[in-house]
């Protein structure tokens, strides 16, 4: 299949009200001649010049109230009633034209909501809508003032019209105020997407509706919310300098968890991108690595981007399946081979899903709250939260232990997981704390880290950290220490796990009440004081990790915890070799991926069969650099 149309508004409607479908009809027919189906993107990420010229008020504004000008993409405010009107018209017109066209199998809303940090607009329409949103949320100014702690820095509001947007100001805004603005902004995109879905749904019968989430998109837009009315979810998988295989694996896990359903990759790069600081080509084998990495976590569709390298426009240096001379590239050759392999695998993969015994929790509001006040701002990376999440993720990934990354809300069913990890889940209401406590009471093992529950859902501190959790965790934090890059402490396990790991950058000095200290600090004035505690409640365990740490610490913890909980790995492999499986009615399909530039050896389980040749595989398997092998274990035929 081919996805088209997502930036083609100016061609669909060259001047206001004059619709031209001839070229699109032609394109769909040519594709049909080659037996290719179409996913149509709504074109709203690129408002045409006639629209922004006649209605400059649709352009978004930044924190300084400066206009984000036309001439690029994503230059619109989702709350603009004018833009919403035009959106409704173009989407409805497309749906009327192609809604029951059998060649069009699905629809994509817009393109990468929130991409280029466009998730928040500070225009006057947003200001008015924000005030209305607040009225709806709080009902009264007293409630709002109370929730925001407006008394601080003399910001008690006595009229709804006094409430500003958190525009550029001399110092920090009230974080509860900003948090609500972030929630409002995210809701605005959810509602804007819904407007498109409503226009489509009644005219496209059972065709699917998806949205292509951007790589880290959902920094500003709550991905779980956006995903709710979609099926399948899809995302754009771009790898660039600094993106590790474990980060991409974690994003795959988030995409599955958005609906607890398999998903698609709507854009899979085939070599270099155009927009990163450095843009290396894909080395031989890299397309396969990226594509096959997505299958175990639940990708059911892979669409390459782009078909042909562009000779015009902003992405001239972007790779394609065809090059600028319209000749097949290395990526094309790899993609063809992948396609042939996939055809053979389909019967084995039919109905299969990613299975996991460990869940990580993340919540967008928590993430916003955390990043609003990171309390440790490493200038090399403004995404403090991502680092906190990747500590445990990386350690699990290295161990080939599959995870799900469910939303941290009490609708998420945790009962099937042997362990649940809540890294830096900054906001936790008393209801949320109760939900986690119930999981532990029913025998679950909960690991929460520093900063989890530090604030309640309003963004206020309910008590000594960890907020509403001390009773469950049996511990409180006496002090918290935030050190600059390069300053580390060490944490040594004294019970259960063994060994010592360097940790940075955020440390809590713990006061264990009902909990036992299982690891202590080794350096500084709190040497010997608890850094990790554990409390057993019946069959359940509540483990508190008082540091924000990288994977070193989690490696020690998991080497103790995973066997204790009988959590299995897909296979044990050495560094940089990923082994993940998808399990379905036909059995288990195991993907072995050598992310290294050097060969690697893997010891397979007895009875492993090569999925393609159906031959038994030798116990010692040699994988070349960036090699992928696919096998089955315990599958008939
Ligand atoms: C994506 C986007 C595409 C294209 C691509 C370039 O984020 O959806 O339209 O810009 O990046 O890598």
Coordinates of C-alpha atoms and ligand atoms in Angstrom, one line a residue:
X1 CA 0.0 0.0 0.0
X2 CA 1.0 3.6 -0.4
X3 CA 0.1 6.6 1.8
X4 CA -0.5 9.8 -0.1
X5 CA -2.1 13.2 0.2
X6 CA -1.0 14.2 3.7
X7 CA 0.5 17.5 2.5
X8 CA -1.5 18.1 -0.7
X9 CA -4.1 20.7 0.3
X10 CA -2.9 23.3 -2.2
X11 CA -3.4 20.8 -5.0
X12 CA -6.7 19.5 -3.8
X13 CA -8.0 23.0 -3.3
X14 CA -5.8 25.4 -5.4
X15 CA -8.0 28.4 -4.5
X16 CA -10.7 28.7 -1.9
X17 CA -13.7 26.4 -2.7
X18 CA -12.3 25.1 -6.1
X19 CA -11.7 21.5 -5.6
X20 CA -9.5 19.5 -8.0
X21 CA -9.5 15.8 -7.6
X22 CA -8.3 14.9 -11.1
X23 CA -4.7 14.4 -10.2
X24 CA -5.5 12.4 -7.1
X25 CA -8.0 10.2 -9.0
X26 CA -5.2 9.6 -11.5
X27 CA -2.7 8.7 -8.8
X28 CA -5.0 6.3 -7.1
X29 CA -5.8 4.6 -10.5
X30 CA -2.1 4.2 -11.4
X31 CA -1.5 2.7 -8.0
X32 CA -4.5 0.4 -8.5
X33 CA -3.0 -0.7 -11.8
X34 CA -0.1 -2.0 -9.8
X35 CA -2.4 -3.6 -7.2
X36 CA -1.4 -1.0 -4.6
X37 CA -4.0 0.1 -2.1
X38 CA -4.0 3.6 -0.7
X39 CA -4.1 5.2 2.7
X40 CA -5.2 8.8 2.4
X41 CA -3.8 11.5 4.7
X42 CA -5.9 14.5 5.4
X43 CA -3.8 17.5 4.3
X44 CA -4.2 19.8 7.3
X45 CA -0.6 19.9 8.4
X46 CA 0.0 22.3 5.5
X47 CA -2.6 25.0 5.2
X48 CA -2.4 26.5 1.7
X49 CA -1.2 30.0 1.1
X50 CA -4.6 31.3 0.1
X51 CA -5.9 30.3 3.5
X52 CA -3.2 31.8 5.6
X53 CA -3.2 35.0 3.5
X54 CA -6.9 35.5 3.9
X55 CA -6.9 34.4 7.5
X56 CA -3.6 35.1 9.2
X57 CA -5.4 34.7 12.5
X58 CA -5.1 30.9 12.1
X59 CA -1.3 31.0 12.5
X60 CA 0.0 29.9 15.9
X61 CA 1.9 32.1 18.3
X62 CA 4.8 31.3 20.6
X63 CA 5.3 32.2 24.3
X64 CA 6.3 35.7 23.2
X65 CA 3.1 36.0 21.2
X66 CA 5.2 36.0 18.1
X67 CA 3.6 34.6 15.0
X68 CA 4.8 31.3 13.6
X69 CA 4.7 32.3 9.9
X70 CA 3.5 30.4 6.9
X71 CA 5.8 28.8 4.3
X72 CA 6.6 25.7 6.1
X73 CA 4.3 23.2 7.8
X74 CA 2.3 22.8 11.0
X75 CA 1.6 26.5 11.0
X76 CA -1.9 26.5 12.5
X77 CA -3.6 26.8 15.8
X78 CA -5.8 23.8 16.6
X79 CA -8.3 26.0 18.5
X80 CA -8.8 28.5 15.7
X81 CA -12.5 28.3 14.8
X82 CA -11.6 29.5 11.3
X83 CA -9.1 26.8 10.8
X84 CA -11.5 24.2 12.3
X85 CA -14.1 25.3 9.7
X86 CA -11.7 24.9 6.8
X87 CA -10.5 21.6 8.2
X88 CA -14.1 20.3 8.4
X89 CA -14.7 21.3 4.8
X90 CA -11.6 19.8 3.2
X91 CA -11.8 16.6 5.2
X92 CA -15.5 16.2 4.5
X93 CA -14.9 16.8 0.8
X94 CA -12.2 14.2 0.7
X95 CA -14.3 11.7 2.6
X96 CA -17.3 12.3 0.2
X97 CA -15.0 11.8 -2.8
X98 CA -13.1 8.7 -1.6
X99 CA -15.0 7.4 1.4
X100 CA -16.4 4.4 -0.4
X101 CA -13.6 3.9 -2.9
X102 CA -12.5 0.3 -2.4
X103 CA -9.0 1.2 -3.4
X104 CA -8.7 3.5 -0.3
X105 CA -8.3 1.1 2.7
X106 CA -7.6 3.6 5.4
X107 CA -7.2 7.2 6.5
X108 CA -4.5 9.1 8.4
X109 CA -5.4 12.2 10.3
X110 CA -3.1 15.2 9.6
X111 CA 0.6 14.4 10.0
X112 CA 2.6 14.0 13.3
X113 CA 0.6 16.2 15.7
X114 CA 3.1 18.1 17.9
X115 CA 6.0 17.7 15.5
X116 CA 8.6 20.5 15.5
X117 CA 7.4 21.4 19.0
X118 CA 4.1 22.8 17.7
X119 CA 2.0 21.2 20.5
X120 CA 1.4 24.5 22.3
X121 CA 0.0 27.7 20.9
X122 CA -0.2 31.0 22.9
X123 CA -2.6 33.0 20.7
X124 CA -5.6 34.9 22.0
X125 CA -8.1 32.3 20.9
X126 CA -6.1 29.8 23.0
X127 CA -6.2 32.2 25.9
X128 CA -10.0 32.4 25.8
X129 CA -10.4 28.7 25.3
X130 CA -8.0 28.0 28.2
X131 CA -10.1 30.1 30.5
X132 CA -13.2 28.3 29.5
X133 CA -11.4 24.9 29.9
X134 CA -10.4 26.0 33.4
X135 CA -14.0 27.1 34.3
X136 CA -15.2 23.7 33.3
X137 CA -12.4 21.9 35.2
X138 CA -12.7 23.9 38.5
X139 CA -16.1 25.4 38.6
X140 CA -15.0 28.2 40.8
X141 CA -12.1 30.6 41.2
X142 CA -11.7 29.5 44.8
X143 CA -11.2 25.9 43.6
X144 CA -8.7 27.1 41.0
X145 CA -6.8 29.3 43.4
X146 CA -6.6 26.4 45.8
X147 CA -5.5 23.9 43.2
X148 CA -2.8 26.2 41.8
X149 CA -1.6 27.5 45.2
X150 CA -2.1 30.9 43.6
X151 CA -1.4 32.6 46.9
X152 CA 2.3 32.0 46.1
X153 CA 3.8 35.1 44.4
X154 CA 0.5 36.9 44.9
X155 CA -1.4 35.4 42.0
X156 CA -4.9 35.0 43.5
X157 CA -7.4 35.4 40.7
X158 CA -10.6 37.2 41.3
X159 CA -12.0 37.1 37.7
X160 CA -11.6 34.4 35.1
X161 CA -10.4 37.1 32.6
X162 CA -7.4 37.8 34.8
X163 CA -5.9 34.4 34.1
X164 CA -3.0 34.6 31.6
X165 CA -1.5 32.0 29.4
X166 CA 1.9 31.1 30.7
X167 CA 3.6 33.4 28.1
X168 CA 7.2 34.5 28.4
X169 CA 7.7 36.1 31.8
X170 CA 10.7 37.2 33.9
X171 CA 10.9 34.0 35.9
X172 CA 9.2 30.7 36.3
X173 CA 5.4 30.5 36.1
X174 CA 3.4 28.7 38.7
X175 CA 4.0 25.1 37.7
X176 CA 0.4 24.0 38.5
X177 CA -0.8 26.8 36.1
X178 CA 1.6 25.6 33.4
X179 CA 0.7 22.0 34.0
X180 CA -3.0 22.8 33.3
X181 CA -2.0 24.8 30.2
X182 CA -0.1 21.7 29.0
X183 CA -3.2 19.5 29.7
X184 CA -5.4 22.0 27.9
X185 CA -3.0 22.1 24.9
X186 CA -3.0 18.4 24.6
X187 CA -6.8 18.2 24.9
X188 CA -7.0 20.8 22.1
X189 CA -5.2 18.4 19.7
X190 CA -7.3 15.5 20.9
X191 CA -10.4 17.5 20.1
X192 CA -9.0 18.8 16.8
X193 CA -8.3 15.3 15.7
X194 CA -11.8 14.2 16.8
X195 CA -13.3 16.9 14.6
X196 CA -11.5 15.2 11.6
X197 CA -12.6 11.7 12.8
X198 CA -16.2 12.9 13.0
X199 CA -16.1 14.3 9.5
X200 CA -14.5 11.0 8.2
X201 CA -16.3 8.3 10.1
X202 CA -19.8 8.7 8.8
X203 CA -18.6 8.7 5.2
X204 CA -15.9 6.0 5.1
X205 CA -17.8 3.0 6.5
X206 CA -15.4 0.5 8.1
X207 CA -12.1 1.9 6.7
X208 CA -9.5 2.4 9.4
X209 CA -8.4 5.7 10.8
X210 CA -4.9 6.1 12.0
X211 CA -2.5 8.9 12.9
X212 CA 1.3 8.7 12.4
X213 CA 2.8 9.6 15.7
X214 CA 6.1 11.3 15.5
X215 CA 9.2 9.8 17.1
X216 CA 9.1 11.5 20.5
X217 CA 6.0 13.5 19.6
X218 CA 4.0 13.0 22.4
X219 CA 6.2 15.1 24.5
X220 CA 3.5 17.8 24.2
X221 CA 0.5 15.8 23.2
X222 CA -0.8 12.9 25.3
X223 CA -0.4 10.0 22.9
X224 CA -2.7 7.7 24.8
X225 CA -5.5 10.2 24.5
X226 CA -4.9 10.8 20.8
X227 CA -4.8 7.1 20.2
X228 CA -8.1 6.3 21.9
X229 CA -10.3 6.8 18.8
X230 CA -7.7 5.3 16.4
X231 CA -7.1 1.8 15.2
X232 CA -4.4 1.0 14.3
X233 CA -2.0 3.4 15.9
X234 CA 1.0 4.2 13.7
X235 CA 4.2 6.0 14.1
X236 CA 7.2 7.3 12.2
X237 CA 10.4 5.4 13.0
X238 CA 13.5 7.5 12.5
X239 CA 16.9 6.7 13.7
X240 CA 19.6 9.3 13.9
X241 CA 22.7 10.1 15.7
X242 CA 22.0 9.5 19.4
X243 CA 19.0 7.3 19.0
X244 CA 19.9 3.9 20.4
X245 CA 18.2 0.6 19.6
X246 CA 16.9 0.5 23.1
X247 CA 15.2 3.9 22.7
X248 CA 13.5 2.8 19.5
X249 CA 12.5 -0.5 21.2
X250 CA 10.9 1.6 24.0
X251 CA 9.0 3.7 21.5
X252 CA 7.7 0.5 19.9
X253 CA 6.6 -0.7 23.3
X254 CA 4.7 2.6 23.9
X255 CA 2.9 2.3 20.6
X256 CA 1.6 -1.1 21.4
X257 CA 0.5 0.0 24.8
X258 CA -1.4 3.0 23.4
X259 CA -4.3 0.6 22.6
X260 CA -2.9 -2.7 23.9
X261 CA -3.1 -3.7 20.2
X262 CA -0.7 -4.3 17.4
X263 CA 0.1 -1.1 15.4
X264 CA 1.9 0.1 12.2
X265 CA 5.0 2.0 11.4
X266 CA 3.8 4.5 8.8
X267 CA 7.2 5.9 8.0
X268 CA 10.3 3.7 8.1
X269 CA 13.4 5.4 6.8
X270 CA 15.6 3.5 4.4
X271 CA 18.8 5.5 4.8
X272 CA 19.7 9.0 5.9
X273 CA 17.2 11.6 7.0
X274 CA 17.5 15.3 6.2
X275 CA 17.0 17.1 9.5
X276 CA 19.3 15.7 12.2
X277 CA 22.5 17.4 13.1
X278 CA 24.4 14.6 11.4
X279 CA 22.9 12.3 8.9
X280 CA 24.8 9.1 8.4
X281 CA 23.5 6.7 5.7
X282 CA 22.2 3.4 6.8
X283 CA 24.9 0.8 6.8
X284 CA 24.2 -2.5 4.9
X285 CA 21.6 -4.5 6.9
X286 CA 20.3 -1.5 8.8
X287 CA 16.9 -1.4 7.1
X288 CA 16.3 -5.0 8.1
X289 CA 17.4 -4.3 11.7
X290 CA 14.9 -1.4 12.0
X291 CA 12.1 -3.3 10.3
X292 CA 12.5 -6.6 12.2
X293 CA 13.0 -4.8 15.5
X294 CA 9.4 -3.6 15.2
X295 CA 7.8 -7.0 14.6
X296 CA 8.2 -8.5 18.1
X297 CA 6.7 -5.5 20.0
X298 CA 3.7 -5.6 17.7
X299 CA 4.2 -3.8 14.4
X300 CA 1.8 -5.3 11.9
X301 CA 2.5 -2.9 9.0
X302 CA 5.7 -1.2 7.8
X303 CA 5.5 1.6 5.3
X304 CA 8.7 3.0 3.9
X305 CA 9.4 6.7 3.6
X306 CA 10.1 8.0 1.1
X307 CA 9.4 6.2 -2.2
X308 CA 11.6 8.5 -4.2
X309 CA 14.3 11.1 -3.1
X310 CA 12.8 14.5 -3.6
X311 CA 14.2 16.9 -6.2
X312 CA 12.4 19.8 -4.8
X313 CA 11.3 21.2 -1.4
X314 CA 12.7 21.0 2.1
X315 CA 13.7 17.4 2.1
X316 CA 16.2 17.3 -0.8
X317 CA 18.8 15.3 1.2
X318 CA 16.4 12.7 2.4
X319 CA 16.9 9.1 1.2
X320 CA 14.3 7.2 -0.7
X321 CA 13.7 3.7 -2.0
X322 CA 14.6 5.3 -5.3
X323 CA 17.3 7.9 -5.6
X324 CA 17.3 11.3 -7.3
X325 CA 17.9 9.6 -10.6
X326 CA 14.8 7.4 -10.0
X327 CA 17.0 4.3 -9.7
X328 CA 16.6 1.7 -6.9
X329 CA 18.8 2.3 -3.9
X330 CA 20.5 -0.1 -1.5
X331 CA 17.5 0.5 0.7
X332 CA 15.2 -0.7 -2.1
X333 CA 17.2 -3.9 -2.4
X334 CA 16.9 -4.5 1.3
X335 CA 13.2 -3.7 1.4
X336 CA 12.6 -6.2 -1.4
X337 CA 14.3 -8.9 0.4
X338 CA 12.4 -8.0 3.6
X339 CA 9.1 -8.2 1.7
X340 CA 9.9 -11.7 0.4
X341 CA 10.9 -12.9 3.9
X342 CA 7.7 -11.4 5.4
X343 CA 5.6 -13.2 2.9
X344 CA 7.0 -16.5 4.2
X345 CA 6.5 -15.4 7.8
X346 CA 2.9 -14.3 7.6
X347 CA 1.3 -17.7 8.4
X348 CA 3.6 -18.0 11.4
X349 CA 2.8 -14.5 12.7
X350 CA -0.9 -14.5 12.0
X351 CA -2.7 -13.5 15.3
X352 CA 0.5 -13.1 17.3
X353 CA 1.1 -10.4 19.8
X354 CA 3.9 -9.2 22.1
X355 CA 3.7 -10.8 25.5
X356 CA 5.2 -9.2 28.6
X357 CA 5.4 -10.0 32.3
X358 CA 6.8 -6.6 33.2
X359 CA 5.1 -3.3 32.8
X360 CA 6.4 0.3 33.0
X361 CA 4.1 3.1 33.8
X362 CA 4.2 6.6 32.3
X363 CA 1.8 9.4 32.3
X364 CA 1.9 12.4 30.1
X365 CA 0.9 14.9 32.8
X366 CA 3.5 13.4 35.1
X367 CA 6.1 13.7 32.3
X368 CA 5.2 17.4 31.7
X369 CA 5.3 18.1 35.4
X370 CA 8.7 16.4 35.7
X371 CA 10.2 18.2 32.7
X372 CA 8.7 21.5 34.0
X373 CA 10.8 21.3 37.1
X374 CA 13.6 18.8 36.3
X375 CA 15.6 20.1 39.3
X376 CA 18.6 19.0 37.3
X377 CA 18.9 20.5 33.9
X378 CA 21.7 18.9 32.0
X379 CA 22.2 21.3 29.2
X380 CA 22.9 18.4 26.8
X381 CA 19.5 17.0 27.1
X382 CA 16.4 18.9 28.1
X383 CA 14.4 15.8 28.4
X384 CA 15.0 14.8 31.9
X385 CA 12.1 12.4 31.9
X386 CA 13.3 10.4 29.0
X387 CA 16.5 9.6 30.9
X388 CA 14.5 8.5 34.0
X389 CA 12.4 6.2 31.8
X390 CA 15.3 4.8 29.9
X391 CA 17.2 3.6 33.1
X392 CA 15.0 0.6 33.7
X393 CA 14.0 0.3 30.0
X394 CA 17.6 -0.1 28.9
X395 CA 18.4 -2.7 31.6
X396 CA 15.3 -4.7 30.6
X397 CA 16.2 -4.4 26.9
X398 CA 19.7 -5.6 27.4
X399 CA 18.3 -8.7 29.2
X400 CA 15.8 -9.3 26.3
X401 CA 12.9 -9.0 28.7
X402 CA 9.8 -7.7 26.9
X403 CA 7.9 -4.9 28.5
X404 CA 4.7 -3.0 28.0
X405 CA 4.6 0.7 28.8
X406 CA 1.0 1.3 29.9
X407 CA -0.5 4.7 30.8
X408 CA -0.4 5.4 34.5
X409 CA -4.1 5.5 35.1
X410 CA -6.3 3.4 37.2
X411 CA -8.0 2.0 34.1
X412 CA -4.8 0.2 33.2
X413 CA -5.1 -3.4 34.4
X414 CA -1.9 -4.4 36.1
X415 CA -3.0 -7.8 37.4
X416 CA -1.3 -9.8 34.6
X417 CA 2.2 -8.4 35.3
X418 CA 4.7 -9.9 37.7
X419 CA 6.5 -6.6 38.1
X420 CA 5.4 -3.0 37.5
X421 CA 8.0 -0.2 37.4
X422 CA 7.0 3.4 37.9
X423 CA 10.0 5.6 37.0
X424 CA 9.7 9.2 38.0
X425 CA 5.9 9.1 37.9
X426 CA 5.9 12.6 39.2
X427 CA 2.1 13.2 39.7
X428 CA 0.1 10.7 41.8
X429 CA -3.3 11.3 43.2
X430 CA -4.5 9.5 46.3
X431 CA -6.6 7.3 44.0
X432 CA -3.6 6.5 41.9
X433 CA -1.6 5.5 45.1
X434 CA -4.5 3.3 46.1
X435 CA -4.5 1.6 42.6
X436 CA -0.8 0.8 43.0
X437 CA -1.3 -0.4 46.6
X438 CA -4.0 -2.8 45.4
X439 CA -1.6 -4.2 42.8
X440 CA 0.9 -4.9 45.6
X441 CA -1.7 -6.3 48.0
X442 CA -2.7 -8.8 45.3
X443 CA 0.9 -10.1 45.1
X444 CA 2.5 -7.7 42.6
X445 CA 6.0 -6.4 42.8
X446 CA 6.1 -2.7 42.4
X447 CA 9.3 -0.7 41.9
X448 CA 8.9 3.1 42.1
X449 CA 11.8 5.5 41.8
X450 CA 12.7 8.9 43.2
X451 CA 10.3 11.7 42.2
X452 CA 7.4 9.3 41.9
X453 CA 4.4 10.7 43.7
X454 CA 6.4 13.8 44.6
X455 CA 3.3 15.9 43.6
X456 CA -0.4 15.2 43.5
X457 CA -2.5 15.6 40.4
X458 CA -2.7 19.4 41.0
X459 CA 1.1 19.7 41.1
X460 CA 1.3 20.3 44.8
X461 CA 3.4 18.3 47.3
X462 CA 1.0 16.3 49.5
X463 CA 3.6 15.5 52.2
X464 CA 7.1 14.2 52.5
X465 CA 8.1 12.4 49.4
X466 CA 6.9 10.0 48.0
X467 CA 3.6 12.0 48.5
X468 CA 0.7 9.6 48.9
X469 CA 2.9 6.6 48.8
X470 CA 4.8 6.5 52.2
X471 CA 2.3 4.1 53.7
X472 CA 2.6 1.6 50.8
X473 CA 6.4 2.0 50.4
X474 CA 7.1 2.3 54.1
X475 CA 9.7 5.0 53.5
X476 CA 10.1 8.7 53.2
X477 CA 12.8 10.9 51.7
X478 CA 14.5 13.2 54.2
X479 CA 16.5 15.1 51.7
X480 CA 17.1 15.2 47.9
X481 CA 20.4 16.1 46.4
X482 CA 20.7 17.2 42.7
X483 CA 24.2 17.2 41.4
X484 CA 25.7 18.5 38.1
X485 CA 27.0 16.2 35.4
X486 CA 30.1 14.3 36.3
X487 CA 29.3 14.2 40.1
X488 CA 28.3 10.6 40.9
X489 CA 27.6 8.6 44.0
X490 CA 27.6 4.8 44.3
X491 CA 24.9 2.5 45.6
X492 CA 25.8 -0.8 47.0
X493 CA 23.2 -3.6 47.6
X494 CA 23.3 -5.2 51.0
X495 CA 20.3 -7.5 50.6
X496 CA 18.9 -9.5 47.6
X497 CA 20.9 -8.0 44.8
X498 CA 24.7 -7.8 44.9
X499 CA 27.2 -5.3 43.7
X500 CA 27.6 -1.6 43.5
X501 CA 26.7 0.8 40.7
X502 CA 27.5 4.4 39.9
X503 CA 24.4 6.6 40.1
X504 CA 23.6 10.2 39.1
X505 CA 22.1 12.9 39.0
X506 CA 19.4 12.9 41.7
X507 CA 19.7 11.3 45.1
X508 CA 17.3 10.9 48.0
X509 CA 18.4 10.3 51.5
X510 CA 15.8 7.8 52.7
X511 CA 14.3 7.3 56.1
X512 CA 13.0 3.7 56.1
X513 CA 10.1 3.3 58.5
X514 CA 8.3 0.0 57.8
X515 CA 10.7 -0.8 54.9
X516 CA 14.1 -2.4 55.0
X517 CA 17.1 -0.9 53.5
X518 CA 18.4 -3.1 50.7
X519 CA 21.0 -0.8 49.2
X520 CA 23.0 2.1 50.7
X521 CA 25.0 5.0 49.4
X522 CA 28.8 4.7 49.4
X523 CA 29.9 8.3 49.1
X524 CA 29.4 11.7 50.5
X525 CA 27.8 12.8 53.8
X526 CA 25.0 10.2 53.3
X527 CA 27.3 7.2 52.8
X528 CA 25.8 4.3 54.6
X529 CA 22.3 5.7 54.4
X530 CA 19.5 3.8 52.5
X531 CA 19.3 4.4 48.8
X532 CA 16.9 1.5 48.0
X533 CA 14.3 0.0 50.3
X534 CA 11.9 -2.9 50.2
X535 CA 8.8 -3.7 52.0
X536 CA 7.0 -7.1 51.7
X537 CA 3.2 -7.1 52.0
X538 CA 2.0 -10.7 51.8
X539 CA 3.2 -12.0 48.5
X540 CA 3.7 -8.5 47.2
X541 CA 6.7 -6.3 47.4
X542 CA 7.1 -2.5 47.3
X543 CA 10.6 -1.5 46.3
X544 CA 11.6 2.2 46.5
X545 CA 14.6 3.3 44.5
X546 CA 15.7 6.6 45.9
X547 CA 17.8 7.7 42.9
X548 CA 17.3 8.7 39.4
X549 CA 19.7 6.3 37.9
X550 CA 20.9 4.9 34.6
X551 CA 20.8 1.2 33.6
X552 CA 23.8 0.2 35.8
X553 CA 21.7 0.2 39.0
X554 CA 18.7 -1.4 37.4
X555 CA 21.0 -4.1 36.0
X556 CA 21.9 -5.2 39.5
X557 CA 18.3 -4.9 40.8
X558 CA 16.9 -6.9 37.9
X559 CA 19.5 -9.6 38.1
X560 CA 18.1 -10.3 41.5
X561 CA 14.5 -9.6 40.9
X562 CA 13.8 -11.2 37.6
X563 CA 14.8 -14.8 38.6
X564 CA 13.0 -14.3 41.9
X565 CA 9.8 -13.4 40.1
X566 CA 10.4 -16.1 37.4
X567 CA 10.3 -13.5 34.7
X568 CA 11.8 -15.0 31.6
X569 CA 14.0 -13.5 28.8
X570 CA 13.4 -14.3 25.2
X571 CA 16.9 -15.7 25.2
X572 CA 20.2 -14.7 26.8
X573 CA 22.5 -12.9 24.4
X574 CA 25.6 -10.8 24.7
X575 CA 25.8 -7.0 24.4
X576 CA 24.1 -5.5 21.4
X577 CA 22.3 -8.6 20.3
X578 CA 18.6 -8.3 20.7
X579 CA 16.4 -11.3 21.0
X580 CA 12.6 -10.8 21.1
X581 CA 9.7 -12.9 20.3
X582 CA 6.1 -12.7 19.1
X583 CA 3.8 -15.4 20.3
X584 CA 0.6 -16.5 18.5
X585 CA -1.6 -19.5 17.8
X586 CA 1.2 -21.0 15.6
X587 CA 3.8 -20.7 18.3
X588 CA 6.7 -18.5 19.0
X589 CA 8.7 -16.6 16.4
X590 CA 12.0 -15.4 17.7
X591 CA 13.9 -12.5 16.1
X592 CA 17.7 -12.2 16.7
X593 CA 19.2 -8.9 15.8
X594 CA 22.8 -8.1 15.9
X595 CA 23.0 -4.3 16.4
X596 CA 26.8 -4.5 16.5
X597 CA 29.2 -3.5 13.8
X598 CA 31.1 -6.7 14.6
X599 CA 30.0 -10.4 14.4
X600 CA 28.4 -12.0 17.4
X601 CA 27.7 -15.5 18.6
X602 CA 24.4 -16.6 20.1
X603 CA 23.7 -19.8 21.9
X604 CA 20.3 -21.0 20.9
X605 CA 17.9 -23.3 22.7
X606 CA 17.7 -26.9 21.7
X607 CA 15.1 -27.4 19.0
X608 CA 15.4 -24.0 17.4
X609 CA 14.3 -24.1 13.8
X610 CA 15.2 -21.5 11.1
X611 CA 11.8 -19.9 10.3
X612 CA 12.7 -19.6 6.6
X613 CA 14.5 -22.8 5.7
X614 CA 12.7 -24.9 8.3
X615 CA 16.0 -26.5 9.1
X616 CA 17.1 -27.1 12.7
X617 CA 19.7 -24.5 13.7
X618 CA 23.1 -25.3 15.3
X619 CA 23.3 -24.4 19.0
X620 CA 26.0 -21.8 18.3
X621 CA 24.8 -19.3 15.8
X622 CA 27.2 -16.8 14.2
X623 CA 25.6 -13.5 13.4
X624 CA 27.4 -11.1 11.0
X625 CA 27.4 -7.4 11.7
X626 CA 23.8 -6.1 11.6
X627 CA 22.6 -9.5 10.8
X628 CA 19.0 -10.7 11.5
X629 CA 17.9 -14.3 11.9
X630 CA 14.4 -15.4 12.5
X631 CA 13.6 -18.7 14.1
X632 CA 10.8 -20.6 15.6
X633 CA 10.7 -22.5 18.8
X634 CA 8.1 -25.2 19.5
X635 CA 6.1 -24.5 16.4
X636 CA 4.5 -27.2 14.3
X637 CA 5.2 -27.5 10.6
Ligands
LIG1 C1 8.5 12.8 9.3 C2 7.4 13.5 8.5 C3 7.6 13.3 7.0 C4 9.0 13.7 6.7 C5 10.0 12.9 7.4 C6 11.4 13.2 7.1 O1 8.6 13.3 10.6 O2 6.2 12.9 8.8 O3 6.7 14.2 6.4 O4 9.2 15.1 7.0 O5 9.8 13.1 8.8 O6 12.3 12.4 7.9

